[in-house]
CSV table of C-alpha atoms in Angstrom, one decimal:
chain,number,residue,atom,x,y,z
A,1462,MET,CA,-10.3,-30.9,6.5
A,1463,THR,CA,-10.1,-33.3,3.5
A,1464,THR,CA,-8.9,-31.6,0.4
A,1465,LYS,CA,-11.0,-32.1,-2.7
A,1466,LYS,CA,-8.9,-32.8,-5.8
A,1467,ASN,CA,-11.7,-33.1,-8.3
A,1468,ARG,CA,-12.1,-30.1,-10.5
A,1469,VAL,CA,-15.4,-28.3,-10.0
A,1470,PRO,CA,-17.2,-25.9,-12.5
A,1471,ARG,CA,-15.8,-22.4,-12.6
A,1472,ALA,CA,-18.9,-20.6,-11.2
A,1473,GLU,CA,-19.2,-23.1,-8.3
A,1474,ALA,CA,-15.4,-22.9,-7.6
A,1475,GLN,CA,-15.6,-19.1,-7.4
A,1476,GLU,CA,-18.5,-19.2,-5.0
A,1477,ILE,CA,-16.7,-21.8,-2.8
A,1478,ILE,CA,-13.5,-19.7,-2.7
A,1479,LEU,CA,-15.3,-16.4,-2.1
A,1480,ASN,CA,-17.3,-18.0,0.8
A,1481,ALA,CA,-14.1,-19.1,2.3
A,1482,ALA,CA,-12.3,-15.8,1.8
A,1483,ASP,CA,-15.4,-13.9,3.1
A,1484,GLU,CA,-15.4,-15.8,6.3
A,1485,LEU,CA,-11.6,-15.6,6.9
A,1486,PHE,CA,-11.0,-12.1,5.8
A,1487,TYR,CA,-13.8,-10.7,7.8
A,1488,ARG,CA,-13.0,-12.7,11.0
A,1489,GLU,CA,-9.2,-12.5,10.9
A,1490,GLY,CA,-8.2,-9.7,8.6
A,1491,VAL,CA,-6.8,-9.8,5.0
A,1492,HIS,CA,-3.1,-9.8,5.8
A,1493,ALA,CA,-3.5,-12.5,8.5
A,1494,VAL,CA,-5.1,-14.9,6.1
A,1495,SER,CA,-2.8,-16.7,3.6
A,1496,VAL,CA,-3.9,-18.2,0.3
A,1497,ASP,CA,-3.1,-21.6,1.8
A,1498,ALA,CA,-5.6,-20.9,4.6
A,1499,ILE,CA,-8.3,-20.1,2.0
A,1500,VAL,CA,-7.5,-23.3,0.1
A,1501,GLU,CA,-7.9,-25.3,3.3
A,1502,GLN,CA,-11.1,-23.6,4.2
A,1503,ALA,CA,-12.5,-24.0,0.7
A,1504,GLY,CA,-11.6,-27.6,0.4
A,1505,LEU,CA,-10.1,-27.1,-3.0
A,1506,ASN,CA,-6.6,-27.4,-4.3
A,1507,LYS,CA,-4.4,-24.3,-4.7
A,1508,MET,CA,-4.5,-24.4,-8.5
A,1509,SER,CA,-8.3,-24.1,-8.3
A,1510,VAL,CA,-7.9,-20.8,-6.5
A,1511,TYR,CA,-5.4,-19.4,-9.0
A,1512,ARG,CA,-7.6,-20.5,-11.9
A,1513,GLN,CA,-10.3,-18.2,-10.6
A,1514,PHE,CA,-8.2,-15.4,-9.1
A,1515,SER,CA,-4.7,-14.6,-10.5
A,1516,SER,CA,-3.5,-13.1,-7.2
A,1517,LYS,CA,-4.5,-12.5,-3.6
A,1518,THR,CA,-5.2,-8.9,-4.5
A,1519,ASP,CA,-7.8,-10.0,-7.1
A,1520,LEU,CA,-9.4,-12.2,-4.4
A,1521,VAL,CA,-9.5,-9.3,-2.0
A,1522,LEU,CA,-11.2,-7.0,-4.6
A,1523,ALA,CA,-13.8,-9.7,-5.4
A,1524,TYR,CA,-14.4,-10.0,-1.6
A,1525,LEU,CA,-15.0,-6.3,-1.3
A,1526,GLU,CA,-17.2,-6.2,-4.4
A,1527,ARG,CA,-19.3,-8.9,-2.9
A,1528,LYS,CA,-19.6,-6.9,0.4
A,1529,GLN,CA,-20.5,-3.8,-1.6
A,1530,ALA,CA,-23.3,-5.7,-3.3
A,1531,ALA,CA,-24.5,-7.0,0.1
A,1532,PHE,CA,-24.5,-3.5,1.5
A,1533,ARG,CA,-26.6,-2.2,-1.4
A,1534,ASP,CA,-29.1,-5.0,-0.8
A,1535,GLU,CA,-29.2,-4.1,2.9
A,1536,TRP,CA,-29.8,-0.4,2.0
A,1537,GLU,CA,-32.6,-1.3,-0.4
A,1538,ALA,CA,-34.2,-3.6,2.1
A,1539,SER,CA,-34.4,-0.9,4.7
A,1540,MET,CA,-35.7,1.6,2.1
A,1541,ALA,CA,-38.4,-0.8,0.9
A,1542,LYS,CA,-39.9,-1.1,4.4
A,1543,HIS,CA,-41.2,2.5,4.2
A,1544,PRO,CA,-41.5,3.5,0.5
A,1545,GLY,CA,-41.9,7.2,-0.1
A,1546,GLU,CA,-41.1,8.1,3.5
A,1547,PRO,CA,-37.5,9.3,3.7
A,1548,ARG,CA,-37.6,10.0,7.5
A,1549,GLN,CA,-38.9,6.5,8.3
A,1550,GLN,CA,-36.5,5.0,5.7
A,1551,LEU,CA,-33.5,6.6,7.4
A,1552,LEU,CA,-34.6,5.6,10.8
A,1553,GLN,CA,-35.2,2.1,9.6
A,1554,PHE,CA,-31.7,1.9,8.2
A,1555,PHE,CA,-30.2,2.8,11.5
A,1556,ARG,CA,-32.5,0.5,13.4
A,1557,ASP,CA,-31.3,-2.3,11.1
A,1558,LEU,CA,-27.7,-1.1,11.6
A,1559,ALA,CA,-28.0,-1.2,15.4
A,1560,ALA,CA,-29.4,-4.8,15.2
A,1561,LYS,CA,-26.5,-5.8,12.9
A,1562,ALA,CA,-23.9,-4.2,15.1
A,1563,SER,CA,-25.3,-5.9,18.2
A,1564,ALA,CA,-24.8,-9.5,16.8
A,1565,GLU,CA,-22.1,-11.4,18.6
A,1566,GLU,CA,-20.3,-12.3,15.3
A,1567,PHE,CA,-20.2,-8.7,14.2
A,1568,ARG,CA,-16.6,-7.6,13.4
A,1569,GLY,CA,-17.2,-4.1,12.4
A,1570,CYS,CA,-17.2,-2.6,8.9
A,1571,CYS,CA,-15.3,-4.8,6.4
A,1572,PHE,CA,-14.5,-1.7,4.3
A,1573,LEU,CA,-13.0,0.2,7.2
A,1574,ASN,CA,-11.1,-2.9,8.3
A,1575,VAL,CA,-9.5,-3.2,4.9
A,1576,ALA,CA,-8.7,0.5,4.8
A,1577,VAL,CA,-6.7,0.2,8.0
A,1578,GLU,CA,-4.8,-2.8,6.5
A,1579,PHE,CA,-3.9,-0.9,3.3
A,1580,PRO,CA,-2.5,2.5,4.1
A,1581,ASP,CA,-1.4,3.1,0.5
A,1582,LYS,CA,-4.2,5.2,-1.0
A,1583,ASN,CA,-3.2,4.0,-4.5
A,1584,HIS,CA,-3.7,0.4,-3.7
A,1585,PRO,CA,-6.7,-1.1,-5.6
A,1586,ALA,CA,-8.3,-2.3,-2.4
A,1587,ARG,CA,-8.1,1.1,-0.8
A,1588,GLN,CA,-9.5,2.8,-3.9
A,1589,LEU,CA,-12.4,0.4,-3.9
A,1590,VAL,CA,-13.1,1.3,-0.3
A,1591,CYS,CA,-13.0,5.0,-1.1
A,1592,ALA,CA,-15.4,4.4,-4.0
A,1593,HIS,CA,-17.8,2.7,-1.6
A,1594,GLN,CA,-17.6,5.5,0.9
A,1595,LYS,CA,-18.4,8.0,-1.9
A,1596,GLU,CA,-21.4,6.0,-2.9
A,1597,LEU,CA,-22.5,5.9,0.8
A,1598,TYR,CA,-22.2,9.6,1.0
A,1599,GLU,CA,-24.3,10.0,-2.1
A,1600,LYS,CA,-27.0,7.8,-0.7
A,1601,PHE,CA,-27.2,9.7,2.5
A,1602,ALA,CA,-27.1,13.1,0.7
A,1603,GLU,CA,-30.0,12.0,-1.5
A,1604,ILE,CA,-32.1,11.0,1.4
A,1605,ALA,CA,-31.1,14.1,3.4
A,1606,THR,CA,-32.3,16.2,0.5
A,1607,ALA,CA,-35.6,14.3,0.4
A,1608,LEU,CA,-36.0,15.0,4.1
A,1609,GLY,CA,-35.7,18.7,3.5
A,1610,ALA,CA,-32.6,19.2,5.5
A,1611,THR,CA,-31.3,22.7,5.6
A,1612,ASN,CA,-27.8,21.4,4.8
A,1613,PRO,CA,-28.0,18.0,3.2
A,1614,CYS,CA,-24.2,17.7,2.8
A,1615,GLU,CA,-23.6,18.3,6.5
A,1616,LEU,CA,-26.3,15.9,7.6
A,1617,ALA,CA,-25.0,13.2,5.2
A,1618,TYR,CA,-21.5,13.4,6.6
A,1619,THR,CA,-22.8,13.5,10.2
A,1620,LEU,CA,-24.8,10.3,9.5
A,1621,ILE,CA,-21.7,8.6,8.1
A,1622,LEU,CA,-19.7,9.6,11.2
A,1623,LEU,CA,-22.5,8.1,13.4
A,1624,MET,CA,-22.4,4.9,11.3
A,1625,GLU,CA,-18.7,4.6,11.5
A,1626,GLY,CA,-18.8,5.4,15.2
A,1627,THR,CA,-21.2,2.5,15.6
A,1628,TYR,CA,-18.8,0.1,13.9
A,1629,ALA,CA,-15.9,1.3,16.2
A,1630,ASP,CA,-18.0,1.3,19.3
A,1631,SER,CA,-19.1,-2.4,18.8
A,1632,GLN,CA,-15.5,-3.4,18.5
A,1633,THR,CA,-14.2,-1.3,21.4
A,1634,TYR,CA,-16.9,-1.9,24.0
A,1635,GLY,CA,-18.6,-4.9,22.6
A,1636,THR,CA,-21.7,-5.6,20.6
A,1637,ASP,CA,-23.9,-5.1,23.7
A,1638,SER,CA,-22.8,-1.5,23.9
A,1639,THR,CA,-25.4,1.0,25.3
A,1640,ALA,CA,-24.4,3.5,22.6
A,1641,ILE,CA,-25.6,1.0,19.9
A,1642,THR,CA,-28.9,0.6,21.6
A,1643,LEU,CA,-29.4,4.4,21.7
A,1644,LEU,CA,-28.4,4.8,18.0
A,1645,PRO,CA,-31.9,5.0,16.5
A,1646,ALA,CA,-33.0,7.6,19.1
A,1647,ILE,CA,-29.9,9.7,18.5
A,1648,VAL,CA,-30.5,9.6,14.7
A,1649,GLU,CA,-34.1,10.5,15.1
A,1650,LYS,CA,-33.2,13.6,17.1
A,1651,LEU,CA,-30.5,14.5,14.6
A,1652,ILE,CA,-32.7,14.3,11.5
A,1653,ASP,CA,-35.6,16.2,13.1
A,1654,SER,CA,-33.3,19.0,14.2
A,1655,ALA,CA,-31.7,19.1,10.7
A,1656,SER,CA,-34.9,19.1,8.7
A,1657,VAL,CA,-37.3,22.0,8.0
A,1658,ALA,CA,-39.7,20.0,5.9
A,1659,ASN,CA,-42.9,18.5,7.3
A,1660,GLN,CA,-42.2,15.1,8.6
A,1661,SER,CA,-44.4,12.1,8.1
């Protein structure tokens, strides 16, 4: 790849670098990817990277924040398909998850992947992952409450375990796993058995 030496505007440079980091970190893992590899992928010089991100850790955090924003968009997109219908919203989210996890390029959950790479719970990357998981629980607990679940906390954690199990299954058995195909039906049975409210 030809390295571009011309200086590009800050916002454009950040986007180029994050696009490169996003692709490499997700496909190969954070520790396996050097700053030099990101420089090559981005087509910028090394100084351009360090002008935008003072360290690799800062770049990893920016990558995770971008992934967090993307997840929020995915969640809202699923919810928007069935406004005011929590049961259908939840089923839609898991239908969309099953479709995502079935894609050939799917490499599991970026947050769980990073958590495995950073065992130190005090590392900023690990803390960001924990914050994301807490937000995920709160989203599931809120919708479980709207469903009329007898135990919203238990249902929320069960849904998270199903979600994380889907990520693991896709990487262990392949994105064409039968379990992923069955996910929406499994979730439907779960939420119906956990809810006492009238379902729409």
